[in-house]
């Protein structure tokens, strides 16, 4: 039986929302976070109109989407935690206003999102160089690699950024 996209999503939600909530909850150990991520999973389906009634592995499909959302959530949380730790190390007089904090966090999230397609090591090297102002030798020490490897990582990161600005380079 074929359903309309809305009926398919409604049916998928009724059949699997409880299971998905538990699945995410076991991984996050946070009910509120699990509820948000479960809702975001179904919202993601709303933005991708498809015939969900034809899915053979519905739970696998939902868990794949939810897993990607969890990883993104954890990355954002790590980024926020790092930013707040860096702020705590500053003098109280150098603390930004709440508006400046929010703007900085939004900018950090935007940068992190753009760098998601980059491998972890080049991403770390890029962030250490650009945000912390570290030199290649110091980055190499932190990452446990040679300065030459850091240069390679930075070249990969720069190419990634260039491709984001000029998508036609992606096919090159």
Short mmCIF file of N, CA and C in Angstrom, two decimals:
data_model
loop_
_atom_site.label_atom_id
_atom_site.label_comp_id
_atom_site.label_asym_id
_atom_site.label_seq_id
_atom_site.Cartn_x
_atom_site.Cartn_y
_atom_site.Cartn_z
N UNK A 1 0.84 -1.19 0.00
CA UNK A 1 0.00 0.00 0.00
C UNK A 1 0.88 1.24 0.00
N UNK A 2 0.57 2.20 -0.84
CA UNK A 2 1.36 3.42 -0.94
C UNK A 2 0.65 4.56 -0.20
N UNK A 3 1.44 5.32 0.53
CA UNK A 3 0.90 6.44 1.31
C UNK A 3 1.43 7.74 0.74
N UNK A 4 0.74 8.82 1.04
CA UNK A 4 1.25 10.14 0.68
C UNK A 4 2.48 10.39 1.55
N UNK A 5 3.36 11.32 1.15
CA UNK A 5 4.55 11.60 1.96
C UNK A 5 4.20 11.98 3.41
N UNK A 6 3.14 12.73 3.60
CA UNK A 6 2.73 13.13 4.95
C UNK A 6 2.25 11.92 5.75
N UNK A 7 1.45 11.08 5.10
CA UNK A 7 0.97 9.87 5.77
C UNK A 7 2.12 8.92 6.10
N UNK A 8 3.08 8.82 5.18
CA UNK A 8 4.24 7.96 5.40
C UNK A 8 5.04 8.42 6.60
N UNK A 9 5.27 9.72 6.68
CA UNK A 9 6.04 10.27 7.80
C UNK A 9 5.27 10.10 9.11
N UNK A 10 3.98 10.35 9.07
CA UNK A 10 3.14 10.19 10.26
C UNK A 10 3.19 8.74 10.74
N UNK A 11 3.06 7.83 9.82
CA UNK A 11 3.09 6.39 10.16
C UNK A 11 4.46 6.00 10.71
N UNK A 12 5.52 6.46 10.05
CA UNK A 12 6.88 6.17 10.51
C UNK A 12 7.09 6.72 11.91
N UNK A 13 6.60 7.92 12.16
CA UNK A 13 6.73 8.55 13.48
C UNK A 13 6.00 7.71 14.54
N UNK A 14 4.75 7.36 14.26
CA UNK A 14 3.97 6.59 15.24
C UNK A 14 4.60 5.23 15.52
N UNK A 15 5.13 4.59 14.48
CA UNK A 15 5.70 3.26 14.65
C UNK A 15 7.06 3.26 15.36
N UNK A 16 7.85 4.29 15.12
CA UNK A 16 9.26 4.21 15.53
C UNK A 16 9.75 5.31 16.46
N UNK A 17 8.93 6.31 16.76
CA UNK A 17 9.42 7.40 17.60
C UNK A 17 9.87 6.90 18.97
N UNK A 18 9.08 6.07 19.62
CA UNK A 18 9.44 5.55 20.94
C UNK A 18 10.73 4.77 20.90
N UNK A 19 10.86 3.91 19.89
CA UNK A 19 12.09 3.13 19.75
C UNK A 19 13.29 4.05 19.54
N UNK A 20 13.14 5.05 18.65
CA UNK A 20 14.24 5.97 18.35
C UNK A 20 14.64 6.76 19.59
N UNK A 21 13.66 7.20 20.34
CA UNK A 21 13.92 7.94 21.58
C UNK A 21 14.76 7.09 22.54
N UNK A 22 14.41 5.84 22.69
CA UNK A 22 15.20 4.94 23.56
C UNK A 22 16.59 4.69 22.99
N UNK A 23 16.67 4.50 21.69
CA UNK A 23 17.95 4.24 21.02
C UNK A 23 18.92 5.40 21.24
N UNK A 24 18.42 6.62 21.04
CA UNK A 24 19.26 7.80 21.25
C UNK A 24 19.56 7.97 22.74
N UNK A 25 18.55 7.76 23.57
CA UNK A 25 18.73 7.91 25.02
C UNK A 25 19.81 7.01 25.59
N UNK A 26 19.91 5.79 25.08
CA UNK A 26 20.96 4.88 25.55
C UNK A 26 22.34 5.41 25.19
N UNK A 27 22.45 6.12 24.11
CA UNK A 27 23.74 6.63 23.65
C UNK A 27 24.11 7.97 24.29
N UNK A 28 23.12 8.80 24.51
CA UNK A 28 23.41 10.13 25.07
C UNK A 28 23.32 10.17 26.59
N UNK A 29 22.53 9.26 27.16
CA UNK A 29 22.26 9.24 28.60
C UNK A 29 21.70 10.58 29.09
N UNK A 30 20.92 11.20 28.23
CA UNK A 30 20.31 12.49 28.54
C UNK A 30 18.94 12.52 27.87
N UNK A 31 17.88 12.44 28.69
CA UNK A 31 16.52 12.36 28.14
C UNK A 31 16.15 13.57 27.30
N UNK A 32 16.49 14.75 27.80
CA UNK A 32 16.13 15.98 27.08
C UNK A 32 16.85 16.04 25.73
N UNK A 33 18.13 15.71 25.74
CA UNK A 33 18.91 15.70 24.50
C UNK A 33 18.35 14.65 23.54
N UNK A 34 18.02 13.48 24.06
CA UNK A 34 17.47 12.41 23.23
C UNK A 34 16.16 12.85 22.58
N UNK A 35 15.31 13.53 23.35
CA UNK A 35 14.04 14.00 22.81
C UNK A 35 14.27 15.00 21.68
N UNK A 36 15.21 15.92 21.89
CA UNK A 36 15.51 16.91 20.85
C UNK A 36 16.05 16.25 19.59
N UNK A 37 16.98 15.30 19.77
CA UNK A 37 17.58 14.64 18.62
C UNK A 37 16.57 13.76 17.88
N UNK A 38 15.66 13.14 18.60
CA UNK A 38 14.62 12.34 17.95
C UNK A 38 13.73 13.25 17.11
N UNK A 39 13.34 14.39 17.68
CA UNK A 39 12.52 15.34 16.92
C UNK A 39 13.28 15.85 15.70
N UNK A 40 14.57 16.16 15.89
CA UNK A 40 15.38 16.65 14.77
C UNK A 40 15.49 15.60 13.66
N UNK A 41 15.51 14.33 14.05
CA UNK A 41 15.57 13.26 13.05
C UNK A 41 14.33 13.30 12.16
N UNK A 42 13.18 13.44 12.78
CA UNK A 42 11.94 13.48 11.99
C UNK A 42 11.81 14.79 11.23
N UNK A 43 12.33 15.88 11.81
CA UNK A 43 12.34 17.15 11.06
C UNK A 43 13.20 17.04 9.82
N UNK A 44 14.30 16.33 9.94
CA UNK A 44 15.18 16.12 8.79
C UNK A 44 14.43 15.39 7.69
N UNK A 45 13.59 14.44 8.07
CA UNK A 45 12.78 13.71 7.08
C UNK A 45 11.77 14.61 6.40
N UNK A 46 11.26 15.59 7.15
CA UNK A 46 10.31 16.55 6.56
C UNK A 46 10.96 17.35 5.45
N UNK A 47 12.25 17.66 5.62
CA UNK A 47 12.94 18.49 4.63
C UNK A 47 13.41 17.68 3.43
N UNK A 48 13.29 16.34 3.50
CA UNK A 48 13.68 15.47 2.39
C UNK A 48 12.47 14.66 1.95
N UNK A 49 11.62 15.24 1.12
CA UNK A 49 10.44 14.48 0.71
C UNK A 49 10.84 13.20 -0.02
N UNK A 50 10.39 12.09 0.49
CA UNK A 50 10.67 10.79 -0.13
C UNK A 50 9.53 9.84 0.20
N UNK A 51 9.46 8.76 -0.54
CA UNK A 51 8.42 7.77 -0.27
C UNK A 51 8.93 6.86 0.84
N UNK A 52 8.63 7.23 2.07
CA UNK A 52 9.12 6.51 3.24
C UNK A 52 8.44 5.15 3.40
N UNK A 53 7.30 4.99 2.78
CA UNK A 53 6.59 3.72 2.90
C UNK A 53 7.34 2.59 2.18
N UNK A 54 8.23 2.95 1.28
CA UNK A 54 8.98 1.95 0.52
C UNK A 54 10.28 1.53 1.22
N UNK A 55 10.60 2.18 2.33
CA UNK A 55 11.82 1.83 3.07
C UNK A 55 11.70 0.43 3.66
N UNK A 56 12.70 -0.39 3.42
CA UNK A 56 12.68 -1.75 3.97
C UNK A 56 13.27 -1.78 5.37
N UNK A 57 14.28 -0.97 5.60
CA UNK A 57 14.97 -0.94 6.90
C UNK A 57 14.71 0.42 7.55
N UNK A 58 13.50 0.64 8.00
CA UNK A 58 13.12 1.94 8.53
C UNK A 58 13.95 2.34 9.75
N UNK A 59 14.15 1.41 10.67
CA UNK A 59 14.92 1.73 11.87
C UNK A 59 16.38 2.01 11.54
N UNK A 60 16.92 1.29 10.60
CA UNK A 60 18.31 1.54 10.18
C UNK A 60 18.42 2.94 9.57
N UNK A 61 17.44 3.32 8.78
CA UNK A 61 17.42 4.65 8.16
C UNK A 61 17.33 5.73 9.23
N UNK A 62 16.42 5.54 10.18
CA UNK A 62 16.27 6.52 11.26
C UNK A 62 17.52 6.60 12.12
N UNK A 63 18.10 5.46 12.44
CA UNK A 63 19.29 5.47 13.30
C UNK A 63 20.49 6.09 12.60
N UNK A 64 20.58 5.96 11.28
CA UNK A 64 21.66 6.59 10.53
C UNK A 64 21.54 8.11 10.61
N UNK A 65 20.35 8.61 10.41
CA UNK A 65 20.12 10.06 10.51
C UNK A 65 20.37 10.54 11.93
N UNK A 66 19.85 9.81 12.91
CA UNK A 66 20.02 10.20 14.32
C UNK A 66 21.49 10.16 14.73
N UNK A 67 22.22 9.17 14.24
CA UNK A 67 23.65 9.09 14.58
C UNK A 67 24.41 10.31 14.07
N UNK A 68 24.14 10.71 12.83
CA UNK A 68 24.79 11.90 12.28
C UNK A 68 24.44 13.14 13.11
N UNK A 69 23.21 13.25 13.53
CA UNK A 69 22.79 14.38 14.37
C UNK A 69 23.47 14.34 15.74
N UNK A 70 23.65 13.14 16.31
CA UNK A 70 24.35 13.02 17.60
C UNK A 70 25.80 13.45 17.48
N UNK A 71 26.47 13.00 16.43
CA UNK A 71 27.87 13.38 16.22
C UNK A 71 27.99 14.89 16.10
N UNK A 72 27.11 15.48 15.34
CA UNK A 72 27.10 16.94 15.18
C UNK A 72 26.85 17.63 16.53
N UNK A 73 25.92 17.09 17.30
CA UNK A 73 25.61 17.64 18.63
C UNK A 73 26.84 17.57 19.54
N UNK A 74 27.51 16.41 19.55
CA UNK A 74 28.69 16.25 20.40
C UNK A 74 29.82 17.17 19.98
N UNK A 75 29.99 17.36 18.67
CA UNK A 75 31.03 18.29 18.19
C UNK A 75 30.74 19.72 18.65
N UNK A 76 29.46 20.12 18.53
CA UNK A 76 29.09 21.48 18.97
C UNK A 76 29.33 21.63 20.47
N UNK A 77 28.98 20.61 21.25
CA UNK A 77 29.17 20.66 22.70
C UNK A 77 30.65 20.75 23.05
N UNK A 78 31.49 19.98 22.35
CA UNK A 78 32.94 20.04 22.59
C UNK A 78 33.49 21.42 22.26
N UNK A 79 33.01 21.97 21.16
CA UNK A 79 33.45 23.30 20.74
C UNK A 79 33.05 24.35 21.77
N UNK A 80 31.82 24.30 22.24
CA UNK A 80 31.37 25.25 23.26
C UNK A 80 32.15 25.10 24.55
N UNK A 81 32.41 23.85 24.95
CA UNK A 81 33.17 23.60 26.17
C UNK A 81 34.58 24.19 26.05
N UNK A 82 35.22 23.99 24.90
CA UNK A 82 36.56 24.53 24.68
C UNK A 82 36.56 26.05 24.72
N UNK A 83 35.56 26.65 24.10
CA UNK A 83 35.45 28.10 24.08
C UNK A 83 35.26 28.64 25.50
N UNK A 84 34.39 28.01 26.26
CA UNK A 84 34.13 28.47 27.63
C UNK A 84 35.36 28.27 28.52
N UNK A 85 36.12 27.22 28.29
CA UNK A 85 37.37 27.02 29.04
C UNK A 85 38.38 28.11 28.71
N UNK A 86 38.45 28.46 27.44
CA UNK A 86 39.37 29.53 27.03
C UNK A 86 38.94 30.86 27.65
N UNK A 87 37.65 31.10 27.72
CA UNK A 87 37.16 32.33 28.35
C UNK A 87 37.47 32.35 29.85
N UNK A 88 37.34 31.20 30.50
CA UNK A 88 37.60 31.12 31.94
C UNK A 88 39.05 31.42 32.26
N UNK A 89 39.94 31.17 31.32
CA UNK A 89 41.37 31.42 31.54
C UNK A 89 41.73 32.90 31.38
N UNK A 90 40.81 33.70 30.83
CA UNK A 90 41.08 35.12 30.63
C UNK A 90 40.82 35.91 31.90
N UNK A 91 41.41 37.07 31.94
CA UNK A 91 41.16 37.99 33.05
C UNK A 91 39.69 38.39 33.05
N UNK A 92 39.12 38.58 34.25
CA UNK A 92 37.70 38.96 34.32
C UNK A 92 37.38 40.24 33.55
N UNK A 93 38.33 41.16 33.46
CA UNK A 93 38.08 42.41 32.73
C UNK A 93 38.06 42.20 31.23
N UNK A 94 38.63 41.09 30.75
CA UNK A 94 38.68 40.82 29.31
C UNK A 94 37.51 39.95 28.84
N UNK A 95 36.57 39.65 29.74
CA UNK A 95 35.44 38.80 29.39
C UNK A 95 34.51 39.51 28.41
N UNK A 96 34.08 38.80 27.35
CA UNK A 96 33.14 39.41 26.41
C UNK A 96 31.74 39.50 27.01
N UNK A 97 30.94 40.36 26.42
CA UNK A 97 29.55 40.48 26.84
C UNK A 97 28.78 39.23 26.41
N UNK A 98 27.60 39.00 26.98
CA UNK A 98 26.80 37.84 26.53
C UNK A 98 26.52 37.86 25.03
N UNK A 99 26.30 39.04 24.48
CA UNK A 99 26.05 39.15 23.03
C UNK A 99 27.29 38.74 22.24
N UNK A 100 28.46 39.19 22.71
CA UNK A 100 29.71 38.83 22.04
C UNK A 100 29.99 37.33 22.16
N UNK A 101 29.65 36.75 23.30
CA UNK A 101 29.82 35.30 23.47
C UNK A 101 28.96 34.54 22.48
N UNK A 102 27.70 34.95 22.38
CA UNK A 102 26.78 34.29 21.46
C UNK A 102 27.27 34.42 20.02
N UNK A 103 27.70 35.61 19.63
CA UNK A 103 28.20 35.82 18.27
C UNK A 103 29.44 34.96 18.01
N UNK A 104 30.32 34.87 18.99
CA UNK A 104 31.54 34.05 18.84
C UNK A 104 31.17 32.57 18.71
N UNK A 105 30.24 32.11 19.53
CA UNK A 105 29.82 30.71 19.45
C UNK A 105 29.16 30.40 18.10
N UNK A 106 28.35 31.33 17.62
CA UNK A 106 27.71 31.13 16.32
C UNK A 106 28.75 31.06 15.20
N UNK A 107 29.76 31.92 15.29
CA UNK A 107 30.83 31.91 14.31
C UNK A 107 31.63 30.61 14.39
N UNK A 108 31.94 30.17 15.61
CA UNK A 108 32.65 28.90 15.79
C UNK A 108 31.86 27.73 15.22
N UNK A 109 30.55 27.72 15.45
CA UNK A 109 29.71 26.64 14.91
C UNK A 109 29.72 26.67 13.38
N UNK A 110 29.67 27.87 12.80
CA UNK A 110 29.67 27.99 11.34
C UNK A 110 31.00 27.48 10.77
N UNK A 111 32.11 27.84 11.41
CA UNK A 111 33.42 27.38 10.96
C UNK A 111 33.51 25.86 11.09
N UNK A 112 33.08 25.34 12.23
CA UNK A 112 33.12 23.89 12.45
C UNK A 112 32.29 23.14 11.42
N UNK A 113 31.13 23.69 11.08
CA UNK A 113 30.27 23.06 10.09
C UNK A 113 30.96 23.02 8.73
N UNK A 114 31.63 24.10 8.38
CA UNK A 114 32.34 24.15 7.09
C UNK A 114 33.50 23.15 7.06
N UNK A 115 34.11 22.92 8.22
CA UNK A 115 35.27 22.03 8.28
C UNK A 115 34.89 20.57 8.50
N UNK A 116 33.60 20.25 8.60
CA UNK A 116 33.18 18.88 8.88
C UNK A 116 33.63 17.90 7.81
N UNK A 117 33.75 18.31 6.58
CA UNK A 117 34.18 17.39 5.53
C UNK A 117 35.67 17.12 5.52
N UNK A 118 36.39 17.78 6.39
CA UNK A 118 37.84 17.66 6.46
C UNK A 118 38.21 16.57 7.46
N UNK A 119 39.26 15.82 7.15
CA UNK A 119 39.72 14.76 8.07
C UNK A 119 40.11 15.39 9.42
N UNK A 120 40.03 14.61 10.51
CA UNK A 120 40.27 15.16 11.85
C UNK A 120 41.63 15.84 12.04
N UNK A 121 42.72 15.22 11.60
CA UNK A 121 44.04 15.81 11.82
C UNK A 121 44.24 17.14 11.09
N UNK A 122 43.91 17.22 9.79
CA UNK A 122 44.01 18.52 9.13
C UNK A 122 43.11 19.58 9.77
N UNK A 123 41.92 19.16 10.23
CA UNK A 123 41.02 20.10 10.90
C UNK A 123 41.65 20.61 12.19
N UNK A 124 42.24 19.71 12.99
CA UNK A 124 42.89 20.12 14.23
C UNK A 124 44.04 21.08 13.95
N UNK A 125 44.86 20.74 12.98
CA UNK A 125 46.01 21.59 12.64
C UNK A 125 45.54 22.98 12.21
N UNK A 126 44.52 23.01 11.37
CA UNK A 126 43.98 24.27 10.88
C UNK A 126 43.45 25.13 12.04
N UNK A 127 42.69 24.52 12.92
CA UNK A 127 42.13 25.26 14.05
C UNK A 127 43.22 25.75 15.01
N UNK A 128 44.22 24.92 15.25
CA UNK A 128 45.32 25.33 16.13
C UNK A 128 46.08 26.51 15.52
N UNK A 129 46.26 26.47 14.21
CA UNK A 129 46.98 27.56 13.55
C UNK A 129 46.15 28.83 13.50
N UNK A 130 44.89 28.71 13.11
CA UNK A 130 44.06 29.90 12.90
C UNK A 130 43.45 30.46 14.18
N UNK A 131 43.01 29.60 15.08
CA UNK A 131 42.34 30.10 16.28
C UNK A 131 43.30 30.32 17.45
N UNK A 132 44.29 29.44 17.55
CA UNK A 132 45.23 29.57 18.67
C UNK A 132 46.49 30.31 18.28
N UNK A 133 46.71 30.49 16.97
CA UNK A 133 47.89 31.22 16.51
C UNK A 133 49.20 30.47 16.70
N UNK A 134 49.12 29.16 16.79
CA UNK A 134 50.33 28.36 16.99
C UNK A 134 51.10 28.20 15.70
N UNK A 135 52.42 28.07 15.82
CA UNK A 135 53.27 27.81 14.67
C UNK A 135 53.25 26.33 14.33
N UNK A 136 53.77 26.00 13.16
CA UNK A 136 53.73 24.61 12.70
C UNK A 136 54.51 23.68 13.62
N UNK A 137 55.65 24.13 14.15
CA UNK A 137 56.44 23.28 15.05
C UNK A 137 55.65 22.93 16.31
N UNK A 138 54.99 23.94 16.88
CA UNK A 138 54.20 23.71 18.10
C UNK A 138 52.98 22.83 17.81
N UNK A 139 52.36 23.04 16.67
CA UNK A 139 51.23 22.19 16.28
C UNK A 139 51.70 20.75 16.13
N UNK A 140 52.87 20.58 15.51
CA UNK A 140 53.44 19.25 15.34
C UNK A 140 53.65 18.56 16.68
N UNK A 141 54.16 19.31 17.67
CA UNK A 141 54.36 18.74 19.02
C UNK A 141 53.03 18.32 19.63
N UNK A 142 52.03 19.17 19.50
CA UNK A 142 50.72 18.85 20.08
C UNK A 142 50.06 17.64 19.43
N UNK A 143 50.24 17.52 18.11
CA UNK A 143 49.61 16.42 17.39
C UNK A 143 50.50 15.19 17.30
N UNK A 144 51.76 15.33 17.73
CA UNK A 144 52.69 14.20 17.68
C UNK A 144 53.13 13.84 16.27
N UNK A 145 53.27 14.87 15.42
CA UNK A 145 53.70 14.65 14.04
C UNK A 145 54.81 15.64 13.71
N UNK A 146 55.46 15.42 12.58
CA UNK A 146 56.53 16.32 12.15
C UNK A 146 55.97 17.64 11.63
N UNK A 147 56.84 18.62 11.58
CA UNK A 147 56.44 19.93 11.04
C UNK A 147 56.04 19.78 9.57
N UNK A 148 56.72 18.90 8.87
CA UNK A 148 56.39 18.65 7.47
C UNK A 148 54.97 18.11 7.33
N UNK A 149 54.57 17.23 8.25
CA UNK A 149 53.20 16.68 8.22
C UNK A 149 52.18 17.78 8.50
N UNK A 150 52.52 18.68 9.40
CA UNK A 150 51.63 19.81 9.69
C UNK A 150 51.44 20.64 8.43
N UNK A 151 52.51 20.86 7.69
CA UNK A 151 52.40 21.61 6.43
C UNK A 151 51.45 20.90 5.46
N UNK A 152 51.55 19.58 5.42
CA UNK A 152 50.64 18.80 4.57
C UNK A 152 49.19 18.97 5.02
N UNK A 153 48.98 18.89 6.35
CA UNK A 153 47.64 19.07 6.90
C UNK A 153 47.09 20.45 6.54
N UNK A 154 47.92 21.45 6.68
CA UNK A 154 47.48 22.82 6.38
C UNK A 154 47.15 22.98 4.90
N UNK A 155 47.94 22.34 4.03
CA UNK A 155 47.64 22.39 2.59
C UNK A 155 46.29 21.74 2.31
N UNK A 156 46.01 20.61 2.98
CA UNK A 156 44.72 19.94 2.81
C UNK A 156 43.58 20.84 3.28
N UNK A 157 43.79 21.50 4.41
CA UNK A 157 42.76 22.38 4.96
C UNK A 157 42.52 23.58 4.04
N UNK A 158 43.60 24.15 3.53
CA UNK A 158 43.46 25.30 2.63
C UNK A 158 42.74 24.90 1.35
N UNK A 159 43.07 23.73 0.81
CA UNK A 159 42.39 23.25 -0.39
C UNK A 159 40.90 23.04 -0.11
N UNK A 160 40.60 22.49 1.07
CA UNK A 160 39.20 22.29 1.46
C UNK A 160 38.46 23.64 1.50
N UNK A 161 39.08 24.63 2.12
CA UNK A 161 38.47 25.96 2.19
C UNK A 161 38.30 26.57 0.81
N UNK A 162 39.29 26.38 -0.04
CA UNK A 162 39.20 26.90 -1.41
C UNK A 162 38.06 26.24 -2.17
N UNK A 163 37.88 24.96 -1.97
CA UNK A 163 36.79 24.25 -2.64
C UNK A 163 35.43 24.73 -2.14
N UNK A 164 35.36 25.13 -0.88
CA UNK A 164 34.10 25.66 -0.36
C UNK A 164 33.74 26.98 -1.03
N UNK A 165 34.75 27.75 -1.37
CA UNK A 165 34.52 29.05 -2.01
C UNK A 165 34.24 28.90 -3.49
N UNK A 166 34.84 27.90 -4.12
CA UNK A 166 34.67 27.70 -5.56
C UNK A 166 34.32 26.23 -5.81
N UNK A 167 33.03 25.91 -5.73
CA UNK A 167 32.58 24.52 -5.85
C UNK A 167 32.99 23.81 -7.13
N UNK A 168 33.26 24.56 -8.21
CA UNK A 168 33.65 23.90 -9.45
C UNK A 168 35.00 23.20 -9.32
N UNK A 169 35.79 23.56 -8.29
CA UNK A 169 37.06 22.89 -8.06
C UNK A 169 36.86 21.48 -7.49
N UNK A 170 35.67 21.20 -6.98
CA UNK A 170 35.40 19.90 -6.38
C UNK A 170 35.58 18.78 -7.40
N UNK A 171 35.18 19.05 -8.64
CA UNK A 171 35.29 18.01 -9.67
C UNK A 171 36.72 17.85 -10.18
N UNK A 172 37.59 18.76 -9.81
CA UNK A 172 38.98 18.70 -10.28
C UNK A 172 39.76 17.60 -9.60
#
